[in-house]
Short mmCIF file of the C-alpha atoms (twelve columns), coordinates in Angstrom:
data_MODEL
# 
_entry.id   MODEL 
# 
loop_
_atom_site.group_PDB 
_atom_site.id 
_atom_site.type_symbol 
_atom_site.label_atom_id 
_atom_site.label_alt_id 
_atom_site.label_comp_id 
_atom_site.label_asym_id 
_atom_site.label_seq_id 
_atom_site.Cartn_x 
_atom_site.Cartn_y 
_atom_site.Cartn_z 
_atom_site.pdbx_PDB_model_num 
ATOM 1   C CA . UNK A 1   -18.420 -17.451 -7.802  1 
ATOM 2   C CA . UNK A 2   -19.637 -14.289 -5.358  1 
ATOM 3   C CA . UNK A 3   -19.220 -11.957 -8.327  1 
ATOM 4   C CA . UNK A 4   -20.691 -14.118 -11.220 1 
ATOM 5   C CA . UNK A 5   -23.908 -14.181 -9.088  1 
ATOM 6   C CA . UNK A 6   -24.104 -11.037 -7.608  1 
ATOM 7   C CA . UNK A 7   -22.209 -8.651  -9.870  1 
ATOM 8   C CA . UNK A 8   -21.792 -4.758  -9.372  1 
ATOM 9   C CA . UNK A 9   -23.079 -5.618  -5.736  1 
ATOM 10  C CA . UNK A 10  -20.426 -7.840  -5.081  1 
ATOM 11  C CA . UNK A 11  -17.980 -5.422  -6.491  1 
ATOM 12  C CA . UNK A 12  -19.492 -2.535  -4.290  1 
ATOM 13  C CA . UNK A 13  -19.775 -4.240  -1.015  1 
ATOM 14  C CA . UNK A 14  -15.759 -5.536  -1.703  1 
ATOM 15  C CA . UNK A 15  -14.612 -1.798  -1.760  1 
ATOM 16  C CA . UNK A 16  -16.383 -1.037  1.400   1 
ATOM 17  C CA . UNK A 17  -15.312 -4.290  3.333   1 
ATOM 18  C CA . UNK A 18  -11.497 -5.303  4.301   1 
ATOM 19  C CA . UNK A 19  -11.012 -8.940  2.973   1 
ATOM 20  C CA . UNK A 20  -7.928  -9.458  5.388   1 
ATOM 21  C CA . UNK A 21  -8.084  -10.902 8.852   1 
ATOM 22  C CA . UNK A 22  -6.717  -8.859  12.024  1 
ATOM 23  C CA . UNK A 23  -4.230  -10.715 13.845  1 
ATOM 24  C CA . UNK A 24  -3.411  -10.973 17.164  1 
ATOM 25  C CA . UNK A 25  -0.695  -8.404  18.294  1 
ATOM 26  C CA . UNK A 26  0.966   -11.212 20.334  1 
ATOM 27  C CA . UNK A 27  0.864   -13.207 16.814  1 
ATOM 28  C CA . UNK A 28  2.238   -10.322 14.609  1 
ATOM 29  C CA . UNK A 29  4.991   -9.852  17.035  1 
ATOM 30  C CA . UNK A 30  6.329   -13.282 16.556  1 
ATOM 31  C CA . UNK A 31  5.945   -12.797 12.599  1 
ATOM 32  C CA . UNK A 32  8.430   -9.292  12.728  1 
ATOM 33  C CA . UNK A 33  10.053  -10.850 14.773  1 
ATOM 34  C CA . UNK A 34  13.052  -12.064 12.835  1 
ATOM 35  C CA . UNK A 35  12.638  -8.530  10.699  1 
ATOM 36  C CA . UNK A 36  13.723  -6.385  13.916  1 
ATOM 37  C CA . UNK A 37  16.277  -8.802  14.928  1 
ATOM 38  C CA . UNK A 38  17.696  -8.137  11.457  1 
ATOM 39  C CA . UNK A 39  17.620  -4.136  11.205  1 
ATOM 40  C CA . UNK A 40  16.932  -3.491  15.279  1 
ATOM 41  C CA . UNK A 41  13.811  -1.326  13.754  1 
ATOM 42  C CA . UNK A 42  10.194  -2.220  12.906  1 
ATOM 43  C CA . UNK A 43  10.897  -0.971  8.820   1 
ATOM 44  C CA . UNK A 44  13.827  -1.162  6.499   1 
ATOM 45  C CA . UNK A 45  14.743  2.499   5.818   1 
ATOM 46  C CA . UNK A 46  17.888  0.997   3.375   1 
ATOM 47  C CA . UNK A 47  18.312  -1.541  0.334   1 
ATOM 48  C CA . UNK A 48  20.592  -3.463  1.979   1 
ATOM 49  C CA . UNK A 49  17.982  -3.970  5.243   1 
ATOM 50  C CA . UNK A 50  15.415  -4.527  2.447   1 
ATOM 51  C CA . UNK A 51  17.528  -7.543  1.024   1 
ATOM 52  C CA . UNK A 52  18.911  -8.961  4.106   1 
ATOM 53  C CA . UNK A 53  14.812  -8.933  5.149   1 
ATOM 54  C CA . UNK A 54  14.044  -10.874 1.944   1 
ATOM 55  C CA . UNK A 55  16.907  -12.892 2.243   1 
ATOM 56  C CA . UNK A 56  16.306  -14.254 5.758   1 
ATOM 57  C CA . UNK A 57  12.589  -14.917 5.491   1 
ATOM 58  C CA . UNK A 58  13.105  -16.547 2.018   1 
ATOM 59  C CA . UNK A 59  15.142  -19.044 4.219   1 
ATOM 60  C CA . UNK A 60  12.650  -19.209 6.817   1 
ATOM 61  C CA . UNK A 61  9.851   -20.591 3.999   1 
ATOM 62  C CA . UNK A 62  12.444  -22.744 2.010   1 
ATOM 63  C CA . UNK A 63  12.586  -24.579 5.315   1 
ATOM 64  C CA . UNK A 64  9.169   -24.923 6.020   1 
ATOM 65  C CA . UNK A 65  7.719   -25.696 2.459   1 
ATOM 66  C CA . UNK A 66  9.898   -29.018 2.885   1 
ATOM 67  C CA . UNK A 67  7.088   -30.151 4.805   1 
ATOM 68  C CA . UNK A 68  3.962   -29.374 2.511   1 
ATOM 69  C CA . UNK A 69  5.498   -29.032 -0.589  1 
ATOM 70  C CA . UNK A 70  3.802   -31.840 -3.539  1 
ATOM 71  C CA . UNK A 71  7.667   -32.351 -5.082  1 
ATOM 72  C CA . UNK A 72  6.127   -35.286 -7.235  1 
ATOM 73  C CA . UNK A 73  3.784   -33.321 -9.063  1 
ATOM 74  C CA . UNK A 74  6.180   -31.674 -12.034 1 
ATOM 75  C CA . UNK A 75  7.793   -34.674 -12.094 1 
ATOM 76  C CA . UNK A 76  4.527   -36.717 -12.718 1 
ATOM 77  C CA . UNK A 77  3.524   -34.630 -15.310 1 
ATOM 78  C CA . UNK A 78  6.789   -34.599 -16.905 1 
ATOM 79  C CA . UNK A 79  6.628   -38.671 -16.847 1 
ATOM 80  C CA . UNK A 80  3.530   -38.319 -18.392 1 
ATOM 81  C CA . UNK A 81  4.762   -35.917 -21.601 1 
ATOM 82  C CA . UNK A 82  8.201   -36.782 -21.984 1 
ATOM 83  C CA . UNK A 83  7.808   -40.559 -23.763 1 
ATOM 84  C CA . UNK A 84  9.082   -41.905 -26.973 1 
ATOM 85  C CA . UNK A 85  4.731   -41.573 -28.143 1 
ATOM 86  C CA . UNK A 86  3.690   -38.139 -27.322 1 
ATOM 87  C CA . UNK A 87  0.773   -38.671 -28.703 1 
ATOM 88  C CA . UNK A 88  -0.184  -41.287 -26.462 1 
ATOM 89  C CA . UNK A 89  0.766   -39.141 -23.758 1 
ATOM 90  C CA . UNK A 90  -1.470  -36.325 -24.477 1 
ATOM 91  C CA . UNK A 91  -4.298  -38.976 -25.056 1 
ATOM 92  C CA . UNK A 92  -3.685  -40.597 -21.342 1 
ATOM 93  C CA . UNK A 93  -3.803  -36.946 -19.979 1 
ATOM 94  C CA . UNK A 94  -7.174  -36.025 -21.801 1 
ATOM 95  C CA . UNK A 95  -8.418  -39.246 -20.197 1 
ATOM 96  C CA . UNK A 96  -7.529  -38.057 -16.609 1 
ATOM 97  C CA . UNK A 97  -9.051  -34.719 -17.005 1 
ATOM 98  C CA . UNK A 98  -12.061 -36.155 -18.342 1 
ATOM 99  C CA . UNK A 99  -12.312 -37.771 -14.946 1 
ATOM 100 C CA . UNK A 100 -10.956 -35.581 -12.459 1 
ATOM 101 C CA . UNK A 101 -13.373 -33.195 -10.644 1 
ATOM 102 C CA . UNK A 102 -10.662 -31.481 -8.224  1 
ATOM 103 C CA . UNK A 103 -8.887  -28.174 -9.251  1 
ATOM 104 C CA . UNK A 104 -5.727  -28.984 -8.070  1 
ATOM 105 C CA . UNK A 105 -5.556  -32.089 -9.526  1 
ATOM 106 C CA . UNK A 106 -6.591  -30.901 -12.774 1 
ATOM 107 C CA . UNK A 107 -4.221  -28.291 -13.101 1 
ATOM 108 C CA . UNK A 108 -1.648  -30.828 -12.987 1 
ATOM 109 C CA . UNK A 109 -2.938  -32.524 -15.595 1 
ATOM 110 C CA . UNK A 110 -2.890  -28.751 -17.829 1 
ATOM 111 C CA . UNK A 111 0.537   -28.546 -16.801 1 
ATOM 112 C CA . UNK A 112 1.516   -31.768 -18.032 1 
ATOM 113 C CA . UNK A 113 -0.518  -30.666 -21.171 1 
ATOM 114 C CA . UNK A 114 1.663   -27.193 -21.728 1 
ATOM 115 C CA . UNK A 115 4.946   -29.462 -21.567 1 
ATOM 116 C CA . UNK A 116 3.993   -31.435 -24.452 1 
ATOM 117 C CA . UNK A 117 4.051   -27.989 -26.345 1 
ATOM 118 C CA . UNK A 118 2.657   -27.730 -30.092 1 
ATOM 119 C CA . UNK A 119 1.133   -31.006 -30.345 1 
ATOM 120 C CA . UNK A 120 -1.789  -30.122 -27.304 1 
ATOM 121 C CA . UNK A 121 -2.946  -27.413 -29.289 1 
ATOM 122 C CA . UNK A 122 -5.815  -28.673 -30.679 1 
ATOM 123 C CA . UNK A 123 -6.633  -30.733 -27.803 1 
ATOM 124 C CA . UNK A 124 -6.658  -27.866 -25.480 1 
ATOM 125 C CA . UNK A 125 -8.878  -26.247 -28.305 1 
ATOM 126 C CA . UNK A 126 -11.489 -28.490 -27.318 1 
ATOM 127 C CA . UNK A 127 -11.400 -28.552 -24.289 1 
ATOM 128 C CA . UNK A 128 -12.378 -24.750 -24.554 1 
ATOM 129 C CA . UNK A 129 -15.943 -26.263 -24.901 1 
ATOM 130 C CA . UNK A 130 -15.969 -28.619 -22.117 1 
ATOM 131 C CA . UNK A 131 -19.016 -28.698 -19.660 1 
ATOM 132 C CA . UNK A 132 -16.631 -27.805 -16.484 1 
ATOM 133 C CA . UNK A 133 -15.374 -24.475 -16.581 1 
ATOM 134 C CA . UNK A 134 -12.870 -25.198 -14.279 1 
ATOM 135 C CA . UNK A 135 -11.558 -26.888 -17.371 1 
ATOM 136 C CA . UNK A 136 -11.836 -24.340 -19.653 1 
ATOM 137 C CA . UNK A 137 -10.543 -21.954 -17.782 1 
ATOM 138 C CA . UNK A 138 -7.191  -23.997 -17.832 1 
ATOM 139 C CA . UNK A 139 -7.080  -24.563 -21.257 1 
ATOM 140 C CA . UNK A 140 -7.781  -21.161 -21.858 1 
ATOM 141 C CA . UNK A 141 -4.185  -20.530 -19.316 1 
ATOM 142 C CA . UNK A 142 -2.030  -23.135 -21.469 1 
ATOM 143 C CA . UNK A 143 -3.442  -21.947 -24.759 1 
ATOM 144 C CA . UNK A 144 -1.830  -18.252 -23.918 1 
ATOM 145 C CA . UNK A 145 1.344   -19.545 -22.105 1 
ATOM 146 C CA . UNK A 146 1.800   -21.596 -25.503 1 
ATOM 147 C CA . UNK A 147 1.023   -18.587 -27.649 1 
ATOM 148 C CA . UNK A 148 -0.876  -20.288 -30.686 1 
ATOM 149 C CA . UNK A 149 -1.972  -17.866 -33.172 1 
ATOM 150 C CA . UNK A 150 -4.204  -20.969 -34.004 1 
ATOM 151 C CA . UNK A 151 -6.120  -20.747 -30.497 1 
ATOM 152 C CA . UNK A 152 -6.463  -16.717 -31.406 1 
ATOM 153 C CA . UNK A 153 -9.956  -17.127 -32.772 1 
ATOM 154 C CA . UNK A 154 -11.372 -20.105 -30.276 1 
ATOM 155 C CA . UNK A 155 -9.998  -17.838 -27.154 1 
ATOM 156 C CA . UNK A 156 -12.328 -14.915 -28.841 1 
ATOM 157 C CA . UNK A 157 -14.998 -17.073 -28.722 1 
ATOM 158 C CA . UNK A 158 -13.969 -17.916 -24.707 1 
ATOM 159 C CA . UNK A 159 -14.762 -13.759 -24.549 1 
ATOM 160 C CA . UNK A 160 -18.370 -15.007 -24.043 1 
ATOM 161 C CA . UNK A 161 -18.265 -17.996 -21.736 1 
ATOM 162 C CA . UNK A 162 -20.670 -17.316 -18.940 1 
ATOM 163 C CA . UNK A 163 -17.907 -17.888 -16.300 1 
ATOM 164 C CA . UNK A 164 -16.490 -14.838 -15.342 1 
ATOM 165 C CA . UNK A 165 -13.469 -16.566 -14.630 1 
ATOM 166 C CA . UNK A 166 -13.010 -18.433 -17.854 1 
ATOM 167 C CA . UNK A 167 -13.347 -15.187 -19.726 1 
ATOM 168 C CA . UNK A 168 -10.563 -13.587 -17.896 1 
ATOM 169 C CA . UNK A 169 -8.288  -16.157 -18.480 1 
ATOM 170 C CA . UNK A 170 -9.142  -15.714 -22.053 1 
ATOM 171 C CA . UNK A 171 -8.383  -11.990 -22.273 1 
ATOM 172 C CA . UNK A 172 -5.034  -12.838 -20.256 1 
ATOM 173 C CA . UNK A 173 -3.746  -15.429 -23.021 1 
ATOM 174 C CA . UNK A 174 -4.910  -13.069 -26.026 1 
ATOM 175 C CA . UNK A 175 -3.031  -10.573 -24.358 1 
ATOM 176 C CA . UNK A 176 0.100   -12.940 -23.696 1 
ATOM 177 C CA . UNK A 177 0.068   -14.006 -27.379 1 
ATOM 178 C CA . UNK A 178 0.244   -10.200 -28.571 1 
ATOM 179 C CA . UNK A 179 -1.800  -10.237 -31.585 1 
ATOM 180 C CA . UNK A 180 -3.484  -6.894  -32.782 1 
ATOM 181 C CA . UNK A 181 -6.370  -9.004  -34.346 1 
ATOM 182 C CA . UNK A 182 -7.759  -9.335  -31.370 1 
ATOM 183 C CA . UNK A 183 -7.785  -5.666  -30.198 1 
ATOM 184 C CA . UNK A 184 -11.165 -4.661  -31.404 1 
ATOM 185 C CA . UNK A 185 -12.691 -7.979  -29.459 1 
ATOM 186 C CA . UNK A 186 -11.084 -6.738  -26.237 1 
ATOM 187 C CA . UNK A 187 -12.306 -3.449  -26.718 1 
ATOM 188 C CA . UNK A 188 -15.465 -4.541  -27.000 1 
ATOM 189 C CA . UNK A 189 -15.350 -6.721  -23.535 1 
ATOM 190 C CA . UNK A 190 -15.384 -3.502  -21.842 1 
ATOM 191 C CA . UNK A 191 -18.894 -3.113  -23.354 1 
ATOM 192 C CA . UNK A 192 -20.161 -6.045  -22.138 1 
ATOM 193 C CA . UNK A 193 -18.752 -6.527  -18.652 1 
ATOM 194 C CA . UNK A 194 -18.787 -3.851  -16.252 1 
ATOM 195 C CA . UNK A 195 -17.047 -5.406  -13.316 1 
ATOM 196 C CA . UNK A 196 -13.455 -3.554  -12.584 1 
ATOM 197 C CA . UNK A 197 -11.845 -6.548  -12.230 1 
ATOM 198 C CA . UNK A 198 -12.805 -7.202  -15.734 1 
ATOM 199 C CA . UNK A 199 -11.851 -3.998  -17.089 1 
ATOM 200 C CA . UNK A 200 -8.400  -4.340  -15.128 1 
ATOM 201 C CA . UNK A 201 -7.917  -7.697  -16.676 1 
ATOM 202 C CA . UNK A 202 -8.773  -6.187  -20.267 1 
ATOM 203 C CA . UNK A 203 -6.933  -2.927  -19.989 1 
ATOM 204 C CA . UNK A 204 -3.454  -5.092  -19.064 1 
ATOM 205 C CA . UNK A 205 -3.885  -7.419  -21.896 1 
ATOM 206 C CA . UNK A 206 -4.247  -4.359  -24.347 1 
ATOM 207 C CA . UNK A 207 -0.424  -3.672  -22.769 1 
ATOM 208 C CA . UNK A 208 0.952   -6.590  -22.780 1 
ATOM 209 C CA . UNK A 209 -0.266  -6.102  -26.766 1 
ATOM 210 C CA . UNK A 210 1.058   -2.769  -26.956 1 
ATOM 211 C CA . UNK A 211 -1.817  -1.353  -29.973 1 
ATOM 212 C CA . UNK A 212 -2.155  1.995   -30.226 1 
ATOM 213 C CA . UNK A 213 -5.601  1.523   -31.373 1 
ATOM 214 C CA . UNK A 214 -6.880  1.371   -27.690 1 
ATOM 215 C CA . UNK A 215 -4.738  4.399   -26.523 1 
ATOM 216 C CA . UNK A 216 -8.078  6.787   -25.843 1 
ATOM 217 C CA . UNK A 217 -9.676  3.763   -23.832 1 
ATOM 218 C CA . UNK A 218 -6.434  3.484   -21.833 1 
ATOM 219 C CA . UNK A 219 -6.852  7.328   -20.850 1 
ATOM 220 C CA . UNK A 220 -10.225 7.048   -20.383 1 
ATOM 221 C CA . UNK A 221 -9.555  4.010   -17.735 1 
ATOM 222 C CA . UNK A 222 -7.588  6.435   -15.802 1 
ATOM 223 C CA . UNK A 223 -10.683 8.043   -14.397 1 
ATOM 224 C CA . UNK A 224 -12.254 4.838   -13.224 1 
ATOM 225 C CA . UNK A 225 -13.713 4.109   -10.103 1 
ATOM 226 C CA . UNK A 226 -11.470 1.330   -8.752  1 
ATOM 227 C CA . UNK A 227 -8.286  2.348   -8.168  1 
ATOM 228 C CA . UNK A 228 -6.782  -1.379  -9.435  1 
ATOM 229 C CA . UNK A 229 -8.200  -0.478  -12.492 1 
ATOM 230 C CA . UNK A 230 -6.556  2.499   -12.797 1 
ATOM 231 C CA . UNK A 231 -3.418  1.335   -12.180 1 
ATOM 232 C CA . UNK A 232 -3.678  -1.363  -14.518 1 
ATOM 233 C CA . UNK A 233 -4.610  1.413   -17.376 1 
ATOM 234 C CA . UNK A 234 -1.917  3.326   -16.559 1 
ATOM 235 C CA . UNK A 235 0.619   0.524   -16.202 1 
ATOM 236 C CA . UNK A 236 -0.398  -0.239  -20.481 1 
ATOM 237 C CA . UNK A 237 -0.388  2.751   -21.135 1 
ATOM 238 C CA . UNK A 238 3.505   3.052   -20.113 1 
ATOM 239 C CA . UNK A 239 4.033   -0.356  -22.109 1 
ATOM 240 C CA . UNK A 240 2.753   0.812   -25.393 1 
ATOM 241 C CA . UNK A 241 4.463   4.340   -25.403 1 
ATOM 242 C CA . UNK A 242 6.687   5.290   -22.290 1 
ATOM 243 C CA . UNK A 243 7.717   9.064   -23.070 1 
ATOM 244 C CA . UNK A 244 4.111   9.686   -24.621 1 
ATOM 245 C CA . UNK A 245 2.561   8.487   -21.340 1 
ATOM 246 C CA . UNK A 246 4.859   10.317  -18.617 1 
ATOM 247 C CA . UNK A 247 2.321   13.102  -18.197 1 
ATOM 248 C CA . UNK A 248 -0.442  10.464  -17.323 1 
ATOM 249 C CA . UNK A 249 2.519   8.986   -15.361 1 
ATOM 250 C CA . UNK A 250 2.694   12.260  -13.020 1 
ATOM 251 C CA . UNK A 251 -0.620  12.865  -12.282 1 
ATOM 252 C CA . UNK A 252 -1.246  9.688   -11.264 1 
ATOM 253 C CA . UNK A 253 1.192   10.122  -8.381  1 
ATOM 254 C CA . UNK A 254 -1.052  12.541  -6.582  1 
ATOM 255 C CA . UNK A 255 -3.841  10.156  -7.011  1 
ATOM 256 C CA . UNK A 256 -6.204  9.570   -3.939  1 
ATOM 257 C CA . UNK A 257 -5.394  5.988   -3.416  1 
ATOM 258 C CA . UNK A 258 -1.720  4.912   -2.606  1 
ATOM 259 C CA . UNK A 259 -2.013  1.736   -5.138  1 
ATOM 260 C CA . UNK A 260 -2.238  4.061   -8.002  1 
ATOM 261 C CA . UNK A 261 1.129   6.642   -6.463  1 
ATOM 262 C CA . UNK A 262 3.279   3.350   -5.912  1 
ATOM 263 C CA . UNK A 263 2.448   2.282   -9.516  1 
ATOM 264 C CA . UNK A 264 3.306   5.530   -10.699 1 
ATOM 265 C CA . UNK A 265 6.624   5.491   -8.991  1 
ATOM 266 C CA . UNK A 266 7.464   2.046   -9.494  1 
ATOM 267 C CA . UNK A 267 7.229   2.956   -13.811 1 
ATOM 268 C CA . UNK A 268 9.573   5.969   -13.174 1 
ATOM 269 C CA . UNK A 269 12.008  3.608   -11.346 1 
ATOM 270 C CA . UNK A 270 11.737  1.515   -14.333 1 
ATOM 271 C CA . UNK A 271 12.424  4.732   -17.054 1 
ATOM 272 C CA . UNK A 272 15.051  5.797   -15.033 1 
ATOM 273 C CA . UNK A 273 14.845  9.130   -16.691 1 
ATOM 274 C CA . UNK A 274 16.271  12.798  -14.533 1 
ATOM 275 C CA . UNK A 275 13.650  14.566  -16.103 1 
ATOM 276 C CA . UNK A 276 11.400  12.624  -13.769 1 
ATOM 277 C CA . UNK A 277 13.270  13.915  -10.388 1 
ATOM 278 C CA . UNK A 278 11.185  16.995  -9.304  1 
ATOM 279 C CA . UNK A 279 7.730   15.054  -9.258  1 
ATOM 280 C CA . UNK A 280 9.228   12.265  -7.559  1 
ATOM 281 C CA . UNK A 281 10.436  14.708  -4.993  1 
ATOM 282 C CA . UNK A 282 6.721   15.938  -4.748  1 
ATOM 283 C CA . UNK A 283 6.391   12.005  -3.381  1 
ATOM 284 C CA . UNK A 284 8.792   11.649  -0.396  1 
ATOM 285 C CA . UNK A 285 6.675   12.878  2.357   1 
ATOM 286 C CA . UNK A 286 3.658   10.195  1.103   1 
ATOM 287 C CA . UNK A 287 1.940   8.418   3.552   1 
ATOM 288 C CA . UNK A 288 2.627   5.438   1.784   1 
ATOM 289 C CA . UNK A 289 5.565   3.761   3.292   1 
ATOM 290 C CA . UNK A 290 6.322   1.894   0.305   1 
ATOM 291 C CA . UNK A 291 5.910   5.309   -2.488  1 
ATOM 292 C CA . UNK A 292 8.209   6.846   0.043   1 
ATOM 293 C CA . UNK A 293 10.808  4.095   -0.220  1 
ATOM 294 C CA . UNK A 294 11.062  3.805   -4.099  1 
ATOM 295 C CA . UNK A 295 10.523  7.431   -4.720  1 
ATOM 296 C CA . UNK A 296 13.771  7.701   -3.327  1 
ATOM 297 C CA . UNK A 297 15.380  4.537   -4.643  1 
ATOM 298 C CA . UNK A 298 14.360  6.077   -8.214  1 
ATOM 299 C CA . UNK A 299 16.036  9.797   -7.221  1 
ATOM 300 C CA . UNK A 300 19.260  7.894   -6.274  1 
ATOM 301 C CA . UNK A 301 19.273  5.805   -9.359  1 
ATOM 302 C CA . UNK A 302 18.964  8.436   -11.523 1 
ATOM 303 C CA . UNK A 303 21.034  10.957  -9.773  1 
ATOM 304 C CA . UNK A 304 24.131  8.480   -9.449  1 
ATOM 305 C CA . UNK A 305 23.429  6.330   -12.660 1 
ATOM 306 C CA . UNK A 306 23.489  3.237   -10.959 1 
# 
């Protein structure tokens, strides 16, 4: 809502201001707590600490989502879909959203409305034009995780909503259907809307497409402002053409902002190729913890093959 009113400004004052709450040391302490006991140090230096960490706090919040968990929601909306009439099904859901007002229990609804698979097409089609955009922004989500060619052109049309968040959700389903119709309309988002978080959103979806019509605009996007955004370009460029993008690939990793080096590292873990060794050696004295770690997972993979 901040950045449909207030745009660039918004943007501008978010890169200046930390959005994450100090915590008490006393409180912090308690939350590393069951890390140190663990590893008896305050950071895993090893894979194995790394998955005994992950394993032992993935414990700690299966236990405690048993007591906030909503367990009855899938099953609702699977009630709801999975009937002899699906027809009537989908009709009883449109019905609920029409008088909901609360995004959580409208997204329930949605869901329901993606189980029921082909046949809510057309119904989540129209609800592309519905006076809440809280609404359309969900139809626009179960349109793309459906991947209708038939909602291709009516998602286009979503390009132009004036929610900022209803267009984004747009550009994430045309880019999660993977049609190269739809390239040149993308492109031209980046026109339009100047926010980075828009141009992030649009530069992944021309990825996940993988059209090397919008190759130049991915380079381009390297040399943008935000550094999400540049990670985000780089990241589709590496999806359309791996080998064609690895010099992009190691410049990035002496980029000012630690985002962009992780990314960078994280897509040569992925390519696994020796080639890659020497700049990832150029990495292992980052200041980044986390660039540190994988730089060296990746040397070990590809030294030992495994």
């Amino acid at each position: 809502r901040m950045k449909n009113l207030y745009g660039n400004s918004y943007e501008d004052y978010r890169t200046r201001t930390p959005f994450l709450f100090p915590l008490p040391k006393k409180l912090v302490w308690i939350l590393k707590s069951p890390a140190r006991w663990i590893i008896r140090k305050s950071h895993p230096e090893k894979g194995k600490e790394v998955a005994w960490i992950v394993c032992i706090y993935t414990i700690i919040f299966m236990g405690l989502s048993f007591f906030w968990v909503d367990f009855d929601s899938d099953s609702i909306s699977r009630k709801m879909v999975f009937h002899s009439d699906p027809g009537a099904n989908i009709d009883s859901l449109l019905c609920r959203i029409e008088k909901v007002r609360e995004r959580r229990e409208a997204s329930k609804y949605f869901e329901a409305l993606g189980f029921a698979g082909p046949e809510s097409v057309d119904p989540l089609i129209g609800l592309l034009n519905h006076e809440w955009s809280v609404n359309r922004e969900f139809a626009a989500f179960e349109l793309g995780k459906l991947k209708s060619e038939s909602a291709i052109s009516p998602l286009i049309q979503a390009l132009k909503d004036p929610e900022g968040r209803v267009r984004s959700q747009a550009v994430w389903s045309l880019g999660h259907i993977g049609s190269e119709t739809c390239v040149d309309d993308l492109l031209s988002c980046l026109d339009q809307d100047t926010l980075p978080v828009s141009r992030s959103t649009v530069y992944s979806a021309l990825g996940e497409i993988r059209s090397g019509k919008s190759w130049d605009v991915l380079v381009g996007g390297l040399e943008d402002e935000a550094w999400w955004t540049r990670s985000s370009a780089l990241g589709a460029l590496y999806l359309i053409d791996p080998d064609r993008s690895l010099q992009y690939v190691y410049t990035a990793l002496k980029d000012e902002h630690y985002g962009v080096r992780r990314k960078a590292v994280m897509l040569l873990l992925d390519l696994e190729n020796p080639a890659s060794i020497p700049y990832l050696e150029q990495v292992l004295h980052d200041k980044d913890f986390e660039t540190r770690f994988y730089a060296k997972l990746a040397i070990n993979r590809m030294k030992t093959g495994s």
